[in-house]
mmCIF file of C-alpha atoms in Angstrom:
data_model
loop_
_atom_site.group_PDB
_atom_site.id
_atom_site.type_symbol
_atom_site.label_atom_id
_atom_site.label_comp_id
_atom_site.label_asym_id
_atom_site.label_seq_id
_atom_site.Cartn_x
_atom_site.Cartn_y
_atom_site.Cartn_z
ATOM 1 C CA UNK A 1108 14.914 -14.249 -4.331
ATOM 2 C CA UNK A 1109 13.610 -12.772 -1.009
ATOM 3 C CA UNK A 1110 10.156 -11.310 -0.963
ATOM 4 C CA UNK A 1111 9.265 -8.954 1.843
ATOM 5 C CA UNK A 1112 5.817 -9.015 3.578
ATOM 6 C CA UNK A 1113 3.161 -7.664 5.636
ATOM 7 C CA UNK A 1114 2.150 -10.231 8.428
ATOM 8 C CA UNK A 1115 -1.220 -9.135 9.309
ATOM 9 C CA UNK A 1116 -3.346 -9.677 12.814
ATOM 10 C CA UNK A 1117 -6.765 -10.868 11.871
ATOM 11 C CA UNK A 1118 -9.738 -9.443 14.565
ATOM 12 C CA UNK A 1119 -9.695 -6.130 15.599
ATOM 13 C CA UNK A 1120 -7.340 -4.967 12.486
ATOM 14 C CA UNK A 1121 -8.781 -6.513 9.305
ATOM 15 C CA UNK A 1122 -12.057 -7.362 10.782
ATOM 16 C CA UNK A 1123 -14.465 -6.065 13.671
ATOM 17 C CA UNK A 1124 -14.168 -8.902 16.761
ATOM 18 C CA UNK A 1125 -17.412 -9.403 18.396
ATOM 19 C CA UNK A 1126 -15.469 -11.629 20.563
ATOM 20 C CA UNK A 1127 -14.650 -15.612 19.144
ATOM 21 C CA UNK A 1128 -16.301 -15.351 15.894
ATOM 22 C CA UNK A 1129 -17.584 -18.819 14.974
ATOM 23 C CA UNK A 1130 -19.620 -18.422 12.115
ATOM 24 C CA UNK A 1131 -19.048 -16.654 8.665
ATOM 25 C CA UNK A 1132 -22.097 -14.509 8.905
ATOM 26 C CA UNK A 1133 -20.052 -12.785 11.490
ATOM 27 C CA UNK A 1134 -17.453 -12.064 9.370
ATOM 28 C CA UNK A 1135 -17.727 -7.439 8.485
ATOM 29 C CA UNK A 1136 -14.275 -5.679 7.668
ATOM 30 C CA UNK A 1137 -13.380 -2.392 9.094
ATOM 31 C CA UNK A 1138 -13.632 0.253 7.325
ATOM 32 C CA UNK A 1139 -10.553 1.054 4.941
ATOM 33 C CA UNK A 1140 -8.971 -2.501 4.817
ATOM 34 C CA UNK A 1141 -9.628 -3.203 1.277
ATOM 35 C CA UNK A 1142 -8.216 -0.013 0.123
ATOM 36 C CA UNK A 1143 -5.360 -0.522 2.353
ATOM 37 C CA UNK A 1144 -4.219 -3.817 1.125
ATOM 38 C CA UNK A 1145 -4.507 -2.900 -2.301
ATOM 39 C CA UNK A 1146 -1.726 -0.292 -1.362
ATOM 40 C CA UNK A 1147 0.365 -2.192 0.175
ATOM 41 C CA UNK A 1148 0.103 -5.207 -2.918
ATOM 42 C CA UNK A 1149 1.535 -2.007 -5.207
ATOM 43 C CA UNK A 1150 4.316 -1.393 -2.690
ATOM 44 C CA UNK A 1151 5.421 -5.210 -3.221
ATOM 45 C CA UNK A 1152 4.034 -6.591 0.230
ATOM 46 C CA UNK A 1153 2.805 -10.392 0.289
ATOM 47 C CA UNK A 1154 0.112 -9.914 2.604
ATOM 48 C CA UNK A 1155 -0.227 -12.699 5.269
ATOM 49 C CA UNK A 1156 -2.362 -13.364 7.948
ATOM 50 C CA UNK A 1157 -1.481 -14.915 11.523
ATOM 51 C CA UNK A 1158 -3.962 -15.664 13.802
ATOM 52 C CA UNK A 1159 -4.049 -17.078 17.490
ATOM 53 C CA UNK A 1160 -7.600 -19.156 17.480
ATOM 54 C CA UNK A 1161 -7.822 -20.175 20.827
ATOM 55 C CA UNK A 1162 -11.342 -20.596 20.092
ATOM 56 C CA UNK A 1163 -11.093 -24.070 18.536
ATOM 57 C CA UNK A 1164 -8.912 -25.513 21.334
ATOM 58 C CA UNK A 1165 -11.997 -24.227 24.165
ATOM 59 C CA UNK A 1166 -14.504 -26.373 21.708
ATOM 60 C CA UNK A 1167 -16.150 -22.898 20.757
ATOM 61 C CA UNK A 1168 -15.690 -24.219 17.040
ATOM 62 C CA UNK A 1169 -14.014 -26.406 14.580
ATOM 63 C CA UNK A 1170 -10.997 -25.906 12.300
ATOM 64 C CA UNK A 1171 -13.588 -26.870 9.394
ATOM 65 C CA UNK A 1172 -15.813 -23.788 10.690
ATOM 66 C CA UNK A 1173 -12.662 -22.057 10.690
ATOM 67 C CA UNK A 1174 -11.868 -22.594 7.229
ATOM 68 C CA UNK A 1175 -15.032 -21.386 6.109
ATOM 69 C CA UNK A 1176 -15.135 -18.141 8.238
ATOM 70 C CA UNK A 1177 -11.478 -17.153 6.499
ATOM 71 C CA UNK A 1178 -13.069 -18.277 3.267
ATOM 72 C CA UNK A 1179 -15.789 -15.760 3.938
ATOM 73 C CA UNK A 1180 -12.877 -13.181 4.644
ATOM 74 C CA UNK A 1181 -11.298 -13.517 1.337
ATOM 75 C CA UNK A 1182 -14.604 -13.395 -0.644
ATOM 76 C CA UNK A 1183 -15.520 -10.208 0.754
ATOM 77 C CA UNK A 1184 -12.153 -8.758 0.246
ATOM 78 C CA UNK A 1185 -12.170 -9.787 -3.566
ATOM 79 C CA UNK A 1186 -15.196 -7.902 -4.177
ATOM 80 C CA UNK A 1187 -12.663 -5.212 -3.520
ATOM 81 C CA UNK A 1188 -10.489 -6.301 -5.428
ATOM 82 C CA UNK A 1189 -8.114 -7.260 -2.470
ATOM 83 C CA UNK A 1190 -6.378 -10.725 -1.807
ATOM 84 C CA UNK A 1191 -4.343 -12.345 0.576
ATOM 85 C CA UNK A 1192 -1.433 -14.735 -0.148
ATOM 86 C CA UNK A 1193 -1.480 -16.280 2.856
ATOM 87 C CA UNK A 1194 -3.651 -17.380 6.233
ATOM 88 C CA UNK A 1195 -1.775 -18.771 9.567
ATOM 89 C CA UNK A 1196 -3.490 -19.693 12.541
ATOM 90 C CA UNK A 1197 -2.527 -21.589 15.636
ATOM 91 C CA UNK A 1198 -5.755 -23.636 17.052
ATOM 92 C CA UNK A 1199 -3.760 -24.736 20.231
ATOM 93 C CA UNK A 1200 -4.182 -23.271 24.233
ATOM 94 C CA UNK A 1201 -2.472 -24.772 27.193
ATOM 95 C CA UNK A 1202 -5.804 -24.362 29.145
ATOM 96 C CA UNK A 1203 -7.713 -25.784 25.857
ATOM 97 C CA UNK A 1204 -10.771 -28.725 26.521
ATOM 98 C CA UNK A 1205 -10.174 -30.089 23.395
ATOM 99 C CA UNK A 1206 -7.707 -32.643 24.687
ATOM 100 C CA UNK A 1207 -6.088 -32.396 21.196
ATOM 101 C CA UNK A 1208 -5.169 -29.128 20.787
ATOM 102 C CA UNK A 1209 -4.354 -28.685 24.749
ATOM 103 C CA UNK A 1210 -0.883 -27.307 24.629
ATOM 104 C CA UNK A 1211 1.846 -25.368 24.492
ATOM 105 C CA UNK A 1212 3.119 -24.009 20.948
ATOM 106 C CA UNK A 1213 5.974 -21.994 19.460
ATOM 107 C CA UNK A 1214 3.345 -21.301 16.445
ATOM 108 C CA UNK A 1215 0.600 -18.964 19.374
ATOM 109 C CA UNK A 1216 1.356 -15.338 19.640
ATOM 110 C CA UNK A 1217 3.668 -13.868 21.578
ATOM 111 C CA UNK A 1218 6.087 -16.925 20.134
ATOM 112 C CA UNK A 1219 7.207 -16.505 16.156
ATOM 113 C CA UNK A 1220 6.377 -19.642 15.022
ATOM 114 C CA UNK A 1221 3.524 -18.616 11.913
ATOM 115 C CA UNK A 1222 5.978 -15.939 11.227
ATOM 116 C CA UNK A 1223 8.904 -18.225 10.893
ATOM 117 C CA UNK A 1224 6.722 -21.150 8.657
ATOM 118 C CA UNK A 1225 6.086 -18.267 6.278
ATOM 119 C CA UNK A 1226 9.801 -17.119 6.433
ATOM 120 C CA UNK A 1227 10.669 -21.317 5.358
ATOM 121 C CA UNK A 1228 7.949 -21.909 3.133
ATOM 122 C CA UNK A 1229 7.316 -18.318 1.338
ATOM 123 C CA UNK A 1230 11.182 -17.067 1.252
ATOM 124 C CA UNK A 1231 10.331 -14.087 2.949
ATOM 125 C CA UNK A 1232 12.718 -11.449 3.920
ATOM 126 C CA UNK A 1233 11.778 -10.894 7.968
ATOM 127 C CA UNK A 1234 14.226 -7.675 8.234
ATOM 128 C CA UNK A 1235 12.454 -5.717 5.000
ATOM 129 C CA UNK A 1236 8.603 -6.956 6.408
ATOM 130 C CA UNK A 1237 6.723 -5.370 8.632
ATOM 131 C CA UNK A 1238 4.044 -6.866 11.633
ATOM 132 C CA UNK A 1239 0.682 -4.867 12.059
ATOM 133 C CA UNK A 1240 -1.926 -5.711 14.708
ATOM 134 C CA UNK A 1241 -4.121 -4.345 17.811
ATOM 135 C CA UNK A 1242 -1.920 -6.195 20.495
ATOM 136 C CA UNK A 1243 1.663 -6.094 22.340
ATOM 137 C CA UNK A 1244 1.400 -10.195 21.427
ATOM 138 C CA UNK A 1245 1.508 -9.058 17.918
ATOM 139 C CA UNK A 1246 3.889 -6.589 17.993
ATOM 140 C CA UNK A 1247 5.862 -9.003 20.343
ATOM 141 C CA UNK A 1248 6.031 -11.638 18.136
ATOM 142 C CA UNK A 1249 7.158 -9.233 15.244
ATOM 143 C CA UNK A 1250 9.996 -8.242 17.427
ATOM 144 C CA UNK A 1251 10.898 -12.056 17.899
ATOM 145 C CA UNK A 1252 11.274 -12.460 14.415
ATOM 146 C CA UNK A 1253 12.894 -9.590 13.231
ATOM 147 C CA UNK A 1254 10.486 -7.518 11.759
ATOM 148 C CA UNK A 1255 9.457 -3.771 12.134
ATOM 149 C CA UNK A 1256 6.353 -2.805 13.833
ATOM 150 C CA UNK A 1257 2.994 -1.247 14.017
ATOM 151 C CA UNK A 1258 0.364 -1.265 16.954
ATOM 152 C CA UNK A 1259 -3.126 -0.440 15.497
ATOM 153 C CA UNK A 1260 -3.802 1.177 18.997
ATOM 154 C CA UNK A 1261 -7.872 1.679 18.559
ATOM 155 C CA UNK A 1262 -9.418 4.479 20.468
ATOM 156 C CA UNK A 1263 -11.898 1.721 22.144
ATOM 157 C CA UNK A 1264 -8.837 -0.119 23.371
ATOM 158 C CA UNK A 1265 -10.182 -1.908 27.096
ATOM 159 C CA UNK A 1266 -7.896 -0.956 30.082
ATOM 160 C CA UNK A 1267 -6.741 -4.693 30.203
ATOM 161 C CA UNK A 1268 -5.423 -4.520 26.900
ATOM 162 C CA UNK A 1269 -3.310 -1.221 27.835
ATOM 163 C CA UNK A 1270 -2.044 -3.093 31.146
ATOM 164 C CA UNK A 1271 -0.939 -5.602 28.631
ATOM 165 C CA UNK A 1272 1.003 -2.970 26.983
ATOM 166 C CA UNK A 1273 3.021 -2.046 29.638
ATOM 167 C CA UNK A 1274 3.616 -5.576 30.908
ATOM 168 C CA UNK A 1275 5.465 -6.102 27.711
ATOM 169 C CA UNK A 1276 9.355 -5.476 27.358
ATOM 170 C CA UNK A 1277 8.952 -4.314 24.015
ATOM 171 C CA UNK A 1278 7.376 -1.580 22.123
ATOM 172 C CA UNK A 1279 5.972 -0.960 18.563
ATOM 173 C CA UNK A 1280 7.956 1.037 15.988
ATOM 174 C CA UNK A 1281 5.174 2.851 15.012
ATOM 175 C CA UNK A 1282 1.211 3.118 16.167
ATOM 176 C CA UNK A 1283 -1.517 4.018 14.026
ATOM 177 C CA UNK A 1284 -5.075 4.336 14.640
ATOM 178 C CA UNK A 1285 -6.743 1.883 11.803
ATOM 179 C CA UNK A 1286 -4.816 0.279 8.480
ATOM 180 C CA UNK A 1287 -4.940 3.397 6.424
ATOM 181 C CA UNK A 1288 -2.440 5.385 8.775
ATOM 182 C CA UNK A 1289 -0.510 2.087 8.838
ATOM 183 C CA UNK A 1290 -0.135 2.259 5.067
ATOM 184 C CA UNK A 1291 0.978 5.849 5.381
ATOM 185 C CA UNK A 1292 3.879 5.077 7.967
ATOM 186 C CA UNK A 1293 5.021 2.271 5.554
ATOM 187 C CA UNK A 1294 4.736 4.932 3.132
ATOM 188 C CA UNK A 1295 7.204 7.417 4.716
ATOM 189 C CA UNK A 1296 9.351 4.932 5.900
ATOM 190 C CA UNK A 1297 9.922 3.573 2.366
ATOM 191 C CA UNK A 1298 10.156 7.839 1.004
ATOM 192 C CA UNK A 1299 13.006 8.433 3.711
ATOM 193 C CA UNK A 1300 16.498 7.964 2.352
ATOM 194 C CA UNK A 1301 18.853 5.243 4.396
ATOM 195 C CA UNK A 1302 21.412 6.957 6.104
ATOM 196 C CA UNK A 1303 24.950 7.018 5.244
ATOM 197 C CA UNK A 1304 27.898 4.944 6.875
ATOM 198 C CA UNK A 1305 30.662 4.878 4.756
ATOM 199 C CA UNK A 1306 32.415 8.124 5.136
ATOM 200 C CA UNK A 1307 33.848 10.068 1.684
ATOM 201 C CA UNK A 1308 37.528 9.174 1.529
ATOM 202 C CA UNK A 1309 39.856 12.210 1.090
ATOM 203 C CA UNK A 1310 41.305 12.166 -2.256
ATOM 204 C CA UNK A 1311 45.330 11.414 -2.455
ATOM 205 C CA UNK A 1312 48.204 12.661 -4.216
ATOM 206 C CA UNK A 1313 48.920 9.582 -5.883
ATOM 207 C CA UNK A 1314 47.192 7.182 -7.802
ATOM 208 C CA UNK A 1315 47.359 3.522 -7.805
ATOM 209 C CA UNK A 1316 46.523 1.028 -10.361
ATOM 210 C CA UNK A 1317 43.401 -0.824 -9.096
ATOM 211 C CA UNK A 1318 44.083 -4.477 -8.469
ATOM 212 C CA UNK A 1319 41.918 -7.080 -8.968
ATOM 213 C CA UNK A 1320 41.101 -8.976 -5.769
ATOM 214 C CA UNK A 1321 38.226 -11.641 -5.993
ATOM 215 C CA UNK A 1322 36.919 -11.764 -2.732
ATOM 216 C CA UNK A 1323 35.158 -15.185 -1.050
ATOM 217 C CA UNK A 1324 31.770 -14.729 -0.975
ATOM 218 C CA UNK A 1325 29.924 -15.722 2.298
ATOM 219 C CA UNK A 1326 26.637 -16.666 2.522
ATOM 220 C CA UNK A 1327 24.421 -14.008 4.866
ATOM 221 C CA UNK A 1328 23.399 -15.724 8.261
ATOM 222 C CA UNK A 1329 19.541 -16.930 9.157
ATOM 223 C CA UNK A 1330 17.926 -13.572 10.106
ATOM 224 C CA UNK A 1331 16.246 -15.609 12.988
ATOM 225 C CA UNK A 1332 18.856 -18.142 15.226
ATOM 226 C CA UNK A 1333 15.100 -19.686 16.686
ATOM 227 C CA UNK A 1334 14.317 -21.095 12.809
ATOM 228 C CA UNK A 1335 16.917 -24.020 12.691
ATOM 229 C CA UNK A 1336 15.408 -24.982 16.514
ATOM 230 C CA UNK A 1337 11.953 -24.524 15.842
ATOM 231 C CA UNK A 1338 10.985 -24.890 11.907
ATOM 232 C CA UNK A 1339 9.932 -28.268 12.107
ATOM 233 C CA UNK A 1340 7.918 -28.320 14.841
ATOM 234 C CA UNK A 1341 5.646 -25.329 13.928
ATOM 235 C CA UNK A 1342 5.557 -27.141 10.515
ATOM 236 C CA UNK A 1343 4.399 -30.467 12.039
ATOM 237 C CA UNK A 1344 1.871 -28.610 14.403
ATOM 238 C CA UNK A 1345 0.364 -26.469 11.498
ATOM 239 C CA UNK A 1346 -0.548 -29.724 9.991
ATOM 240 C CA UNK A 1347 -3.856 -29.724 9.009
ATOM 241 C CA UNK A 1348 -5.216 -32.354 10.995
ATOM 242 C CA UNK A 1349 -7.680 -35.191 10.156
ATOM 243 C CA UNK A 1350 -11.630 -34.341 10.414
ATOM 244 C CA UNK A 1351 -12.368 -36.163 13.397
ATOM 245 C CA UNK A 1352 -14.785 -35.968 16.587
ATOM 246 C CA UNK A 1353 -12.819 -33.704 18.809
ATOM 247 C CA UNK A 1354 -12.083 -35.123 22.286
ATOM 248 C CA UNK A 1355 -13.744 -32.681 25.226
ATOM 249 C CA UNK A 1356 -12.384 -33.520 28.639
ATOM 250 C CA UNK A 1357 -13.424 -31.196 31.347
ATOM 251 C CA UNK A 1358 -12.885 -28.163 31.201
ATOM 252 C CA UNK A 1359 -10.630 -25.796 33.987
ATOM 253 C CA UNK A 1360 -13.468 -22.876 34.622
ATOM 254 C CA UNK A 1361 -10.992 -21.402 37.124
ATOM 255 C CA UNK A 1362 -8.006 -21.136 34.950
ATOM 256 C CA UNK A 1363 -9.900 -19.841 32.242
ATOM 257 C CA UNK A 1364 -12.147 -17.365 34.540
ATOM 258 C CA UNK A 1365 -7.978 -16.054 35.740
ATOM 259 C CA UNK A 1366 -7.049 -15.783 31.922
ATOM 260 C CA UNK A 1367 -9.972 -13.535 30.827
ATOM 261 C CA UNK A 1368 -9.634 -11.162 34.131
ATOM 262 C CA UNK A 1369 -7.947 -8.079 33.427
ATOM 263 C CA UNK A 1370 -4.652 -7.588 34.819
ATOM 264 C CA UNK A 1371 -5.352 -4.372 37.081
ATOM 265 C CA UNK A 1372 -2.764 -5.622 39.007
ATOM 266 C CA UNK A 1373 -0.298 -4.503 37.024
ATOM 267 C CA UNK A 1374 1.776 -0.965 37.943
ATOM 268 C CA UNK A 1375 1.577 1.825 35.072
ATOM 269 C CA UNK A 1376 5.266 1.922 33.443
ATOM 270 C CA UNK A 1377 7.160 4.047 31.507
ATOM 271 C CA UNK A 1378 9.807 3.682 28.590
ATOM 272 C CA UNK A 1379 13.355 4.103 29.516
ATOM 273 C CA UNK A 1380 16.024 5.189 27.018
ATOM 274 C CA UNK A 1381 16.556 1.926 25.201
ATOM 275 C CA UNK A 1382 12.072 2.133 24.617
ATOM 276 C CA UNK A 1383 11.584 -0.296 27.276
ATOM 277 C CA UNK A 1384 9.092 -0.898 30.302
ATOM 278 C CA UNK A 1385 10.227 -0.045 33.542
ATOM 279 C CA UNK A 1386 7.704 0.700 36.637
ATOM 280 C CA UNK A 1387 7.132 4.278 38.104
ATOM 281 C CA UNK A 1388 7.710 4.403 41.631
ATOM 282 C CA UNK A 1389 8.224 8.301 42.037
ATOM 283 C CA UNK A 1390 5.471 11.300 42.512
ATOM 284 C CA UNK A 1391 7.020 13.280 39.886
ATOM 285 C CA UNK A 1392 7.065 10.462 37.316
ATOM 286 C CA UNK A 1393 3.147 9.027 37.954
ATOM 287 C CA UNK A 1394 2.532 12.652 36.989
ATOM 288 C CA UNK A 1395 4.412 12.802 34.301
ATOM 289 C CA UNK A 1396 2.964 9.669 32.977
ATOM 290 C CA UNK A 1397 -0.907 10.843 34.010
ATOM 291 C CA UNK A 1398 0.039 13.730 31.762
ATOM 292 C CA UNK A 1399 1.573 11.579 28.908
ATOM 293 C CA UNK A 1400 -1.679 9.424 29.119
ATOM 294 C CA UNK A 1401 -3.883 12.392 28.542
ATOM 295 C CA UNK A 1402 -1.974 14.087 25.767
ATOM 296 C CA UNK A 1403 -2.245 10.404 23.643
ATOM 297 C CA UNK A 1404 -5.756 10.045 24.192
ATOM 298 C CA UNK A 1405 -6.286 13.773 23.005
ATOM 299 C CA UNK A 1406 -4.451 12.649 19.724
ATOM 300 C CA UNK A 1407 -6.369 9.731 19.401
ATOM 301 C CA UNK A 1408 -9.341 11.435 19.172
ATOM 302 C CA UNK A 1409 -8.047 13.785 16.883
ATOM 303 C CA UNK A 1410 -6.904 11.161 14.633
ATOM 304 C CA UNK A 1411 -10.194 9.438 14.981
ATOM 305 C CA UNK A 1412 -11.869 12.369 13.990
ATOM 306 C CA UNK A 1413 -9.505 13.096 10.881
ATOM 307 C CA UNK A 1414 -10.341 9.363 9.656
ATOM 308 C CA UNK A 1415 -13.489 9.482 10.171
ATOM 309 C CA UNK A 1416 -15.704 8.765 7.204
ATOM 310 C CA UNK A 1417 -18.196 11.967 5.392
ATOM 311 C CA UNK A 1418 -21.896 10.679 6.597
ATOM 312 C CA UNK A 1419 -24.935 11.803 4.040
ATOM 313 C CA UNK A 1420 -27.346 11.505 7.331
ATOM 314 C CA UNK A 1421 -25.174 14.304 8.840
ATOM 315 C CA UNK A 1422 -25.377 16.168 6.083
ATOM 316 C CA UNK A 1423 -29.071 16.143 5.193
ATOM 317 C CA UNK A 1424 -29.962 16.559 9.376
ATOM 318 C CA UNK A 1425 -27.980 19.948 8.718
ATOM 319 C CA UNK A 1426 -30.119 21.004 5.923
ATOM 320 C CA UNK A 1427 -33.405 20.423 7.429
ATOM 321 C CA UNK A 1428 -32.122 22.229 10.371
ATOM 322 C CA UNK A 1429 -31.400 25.369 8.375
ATOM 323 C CA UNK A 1430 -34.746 24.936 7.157
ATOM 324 C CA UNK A 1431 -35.781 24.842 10.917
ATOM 325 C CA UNK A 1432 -34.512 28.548 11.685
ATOM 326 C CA UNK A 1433 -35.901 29.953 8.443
ATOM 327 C CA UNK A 1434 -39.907 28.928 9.322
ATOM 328 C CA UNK A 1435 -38.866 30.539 12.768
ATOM 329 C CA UNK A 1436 -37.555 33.264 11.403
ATOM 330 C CA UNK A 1437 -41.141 33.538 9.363
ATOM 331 C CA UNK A 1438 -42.660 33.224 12.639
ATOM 332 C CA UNK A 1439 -41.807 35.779 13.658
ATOM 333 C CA UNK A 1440 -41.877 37.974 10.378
ATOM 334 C CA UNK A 1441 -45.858 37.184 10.898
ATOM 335 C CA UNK A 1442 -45.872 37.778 14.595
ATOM 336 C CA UNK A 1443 -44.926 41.650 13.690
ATOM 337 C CA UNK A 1444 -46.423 41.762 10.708
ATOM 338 C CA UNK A 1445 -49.420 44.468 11.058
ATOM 339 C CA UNK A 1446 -51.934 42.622 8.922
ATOM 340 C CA UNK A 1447 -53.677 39.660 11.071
ATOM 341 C CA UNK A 1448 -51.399 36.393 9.916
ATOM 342 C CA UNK A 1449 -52.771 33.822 12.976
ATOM 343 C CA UNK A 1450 -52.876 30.822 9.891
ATOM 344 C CA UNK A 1451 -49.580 31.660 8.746
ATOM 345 C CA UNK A 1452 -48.123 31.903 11.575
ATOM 346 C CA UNK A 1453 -49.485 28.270 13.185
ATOM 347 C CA UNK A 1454 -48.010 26.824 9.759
ATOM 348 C CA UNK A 1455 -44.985 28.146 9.983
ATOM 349 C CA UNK A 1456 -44.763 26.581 13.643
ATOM 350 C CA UNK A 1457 -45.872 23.144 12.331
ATOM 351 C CA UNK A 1458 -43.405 23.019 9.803
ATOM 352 C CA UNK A 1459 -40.758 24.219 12.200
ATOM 353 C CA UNK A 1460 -41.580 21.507 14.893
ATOM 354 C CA UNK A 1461 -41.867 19.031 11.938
ATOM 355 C CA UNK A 1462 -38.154 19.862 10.464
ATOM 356 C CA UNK A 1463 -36.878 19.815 14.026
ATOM 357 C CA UNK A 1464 -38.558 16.576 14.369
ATOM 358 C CA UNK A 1465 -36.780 15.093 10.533
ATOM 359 C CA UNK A 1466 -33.335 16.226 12.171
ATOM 360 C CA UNK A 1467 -33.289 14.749 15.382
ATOM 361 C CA UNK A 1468 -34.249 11.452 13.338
ATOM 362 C CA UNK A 1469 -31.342 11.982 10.699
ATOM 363 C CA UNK A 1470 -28.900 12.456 14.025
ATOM 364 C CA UNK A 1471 -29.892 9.269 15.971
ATOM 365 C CA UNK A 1472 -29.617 7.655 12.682
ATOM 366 C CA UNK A 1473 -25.993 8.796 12.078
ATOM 367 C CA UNK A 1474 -25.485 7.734 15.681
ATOM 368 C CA UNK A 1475 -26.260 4.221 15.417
ATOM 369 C CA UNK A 1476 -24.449 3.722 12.176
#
């Protein structure tokens, strides 16, 4: 039997990406990712991670440090209570100085290959499971294999990632703003009823005898033509290979240097009717997509703000500033007061400036949490 599954990006969507994360100190989850795989595990989801770790093919670190920064990953997800069944990663780069993983491979994002290993090995369903992650290669590669899709699009998203986005010829089925509104649009999706194809048959006059007809039964086709192709050599590459010294030839600073530049290049586009790219040459439409661009952003930031977690330094900076305006208010009770009140009314300054003082303190605090 089929199982159906979440295939999960790893930095920027489980975890926080300080950029190449090479040890498993590094390793902090973003807020709500526990809670949100727990959810999904109810809804029947194996959860499954695939990761492009381009990292160990530039010699920034091994696939043995690897292994114990995902081991790090699931230990801090089981003190939630929340487990993975599965982690995928593809260690190779064409552009690599690591001479052994300096390639080309159907198994790195934008390609299918992790998807399509798990599809083999775990039996999973590709048209009933669902791709999640911060970038078009994700979302690309969940197209590829059949699946439906969700672009975590973070409000901190860098304007090369967005001119990634629109270099793409495909688009996500759904964006969310962190895991917890991706569990909700997996959610509804699941509530809404399939629609209806077969058409009620009027009834007729007469009735026939039903006939029994045994009918040949056909075996469904591979959801994805690219598996037969392709299976075993993702399989062979996601080999574990042997602990070894890795080989470091020199390394091409320009080619990398042109990888990591943003694209700004790259002309804005807009979707046509079948929710493709296509570029925008006319006045009327780079208004119409300046206008588009600012109404998203304005919902990002109200989504943002309706996921964003209570904070107890907010809270208490708000009480000490109340207490703030009531010495000030005594201030100036004193100030009119007939009787001489010059003590009284110093104090009541010093504890104002003092309060003041505690609140800014509680806000900066808030601020760098």
């Amino acid at each position: 039997m089929s199982e159906k599954a979440i295939f999960l990006d790893r930095d920027d969507t489980l975890i926080e990406d300080p950029g190449y994360i090479s040890d498993p100190d590094q390793v902090k989850l973003l807020d709500g990712v526990p809670e949100a795989l727990i959810q999904l595990k109810k809804l029947g989801y194996k959860l499954i991670v695939v990761s492009n770790q381009s990292g160990i093919a530039r010699g920034i670190f091994t696939e043995k440090k690897l292994e114990q920064i995902h081991k790090r990953l699931e230990q801090l997800l089981a003190e939630k209570n929340a487990y993975l069944d599965k982690i995928y990663y593809c260690p190779y780069h064409p552009e690599g100085i690591v001479q052994k993983y300096r390639k080309e491979s159907n198994c790195r994002k934008p390609n299918p290959g992790m998807l399509l290993r798990a599809y083999a090995e775990m039996k999973i369903d590709l048209e009933q499971s669902w791709c999640i992650g911060n970038s078009m290669r994700d979302i690309e590669a969940g197209v590829k294999a059949g699946c439906k899709t969700i672009l975590v699009d973070v409000p901190n998203r860098t304007k090369s990632e967005d001119l990634l986005m629109y270099k793409s010829n495909v688009a996500p089925d759904y964006k969310a703003i962190n895991m917890k509104e991706a569990v909700n649009i997996i959610k509804k999706y699941l509530r809404t009823p399939a629609p209806k194809n077969v058409e009620e048959q009027p009834a007729t006059e007469k009735i026939e005898e039903p006939v029994l007809q045994i009918q040949e039964v056909v075996p469904e086709p591979e959801p994805v033509q690219e598996v037969q192709e392709i299976e075993e050599q993702v399989i062979e590459e996601m080999i574990e290979p042997e602990e070894s010294e890795p080989e470091v030839v020199e390394a091409d600073t320009e080619s990398i240097e042109q990888e990591e530049k943003p694209l700004y290049e790259i002309k804005p586009e807009k979707k046509n009717a079948r929710g493709n790219f296509e570029n925008i040459n006319s006045p009327h439409d780079k208004t119409e997509f300046l206008l588009n661009d600012i109404a998203g952003q304005l919902r990002k930031m109200q989504r943002e703000d309706m996921f964003s977690e209570f904070s107890i330094m907010r809270l208490i900076a708000g009480i000490v500033q109340i207490l703030v305006l009531f010495c000030l208010l005594a201030t100036i009770w004193f100030l009119i007061s007939s009787e001489d009140k010059t003590t009284s009314v110093f104090t009541s300054l010093g504890f104002a400036i003092v309060f003041q003082l505690m609140a800014l303190t509680f806000y900066i605090m808030h601020g760098k949490k």
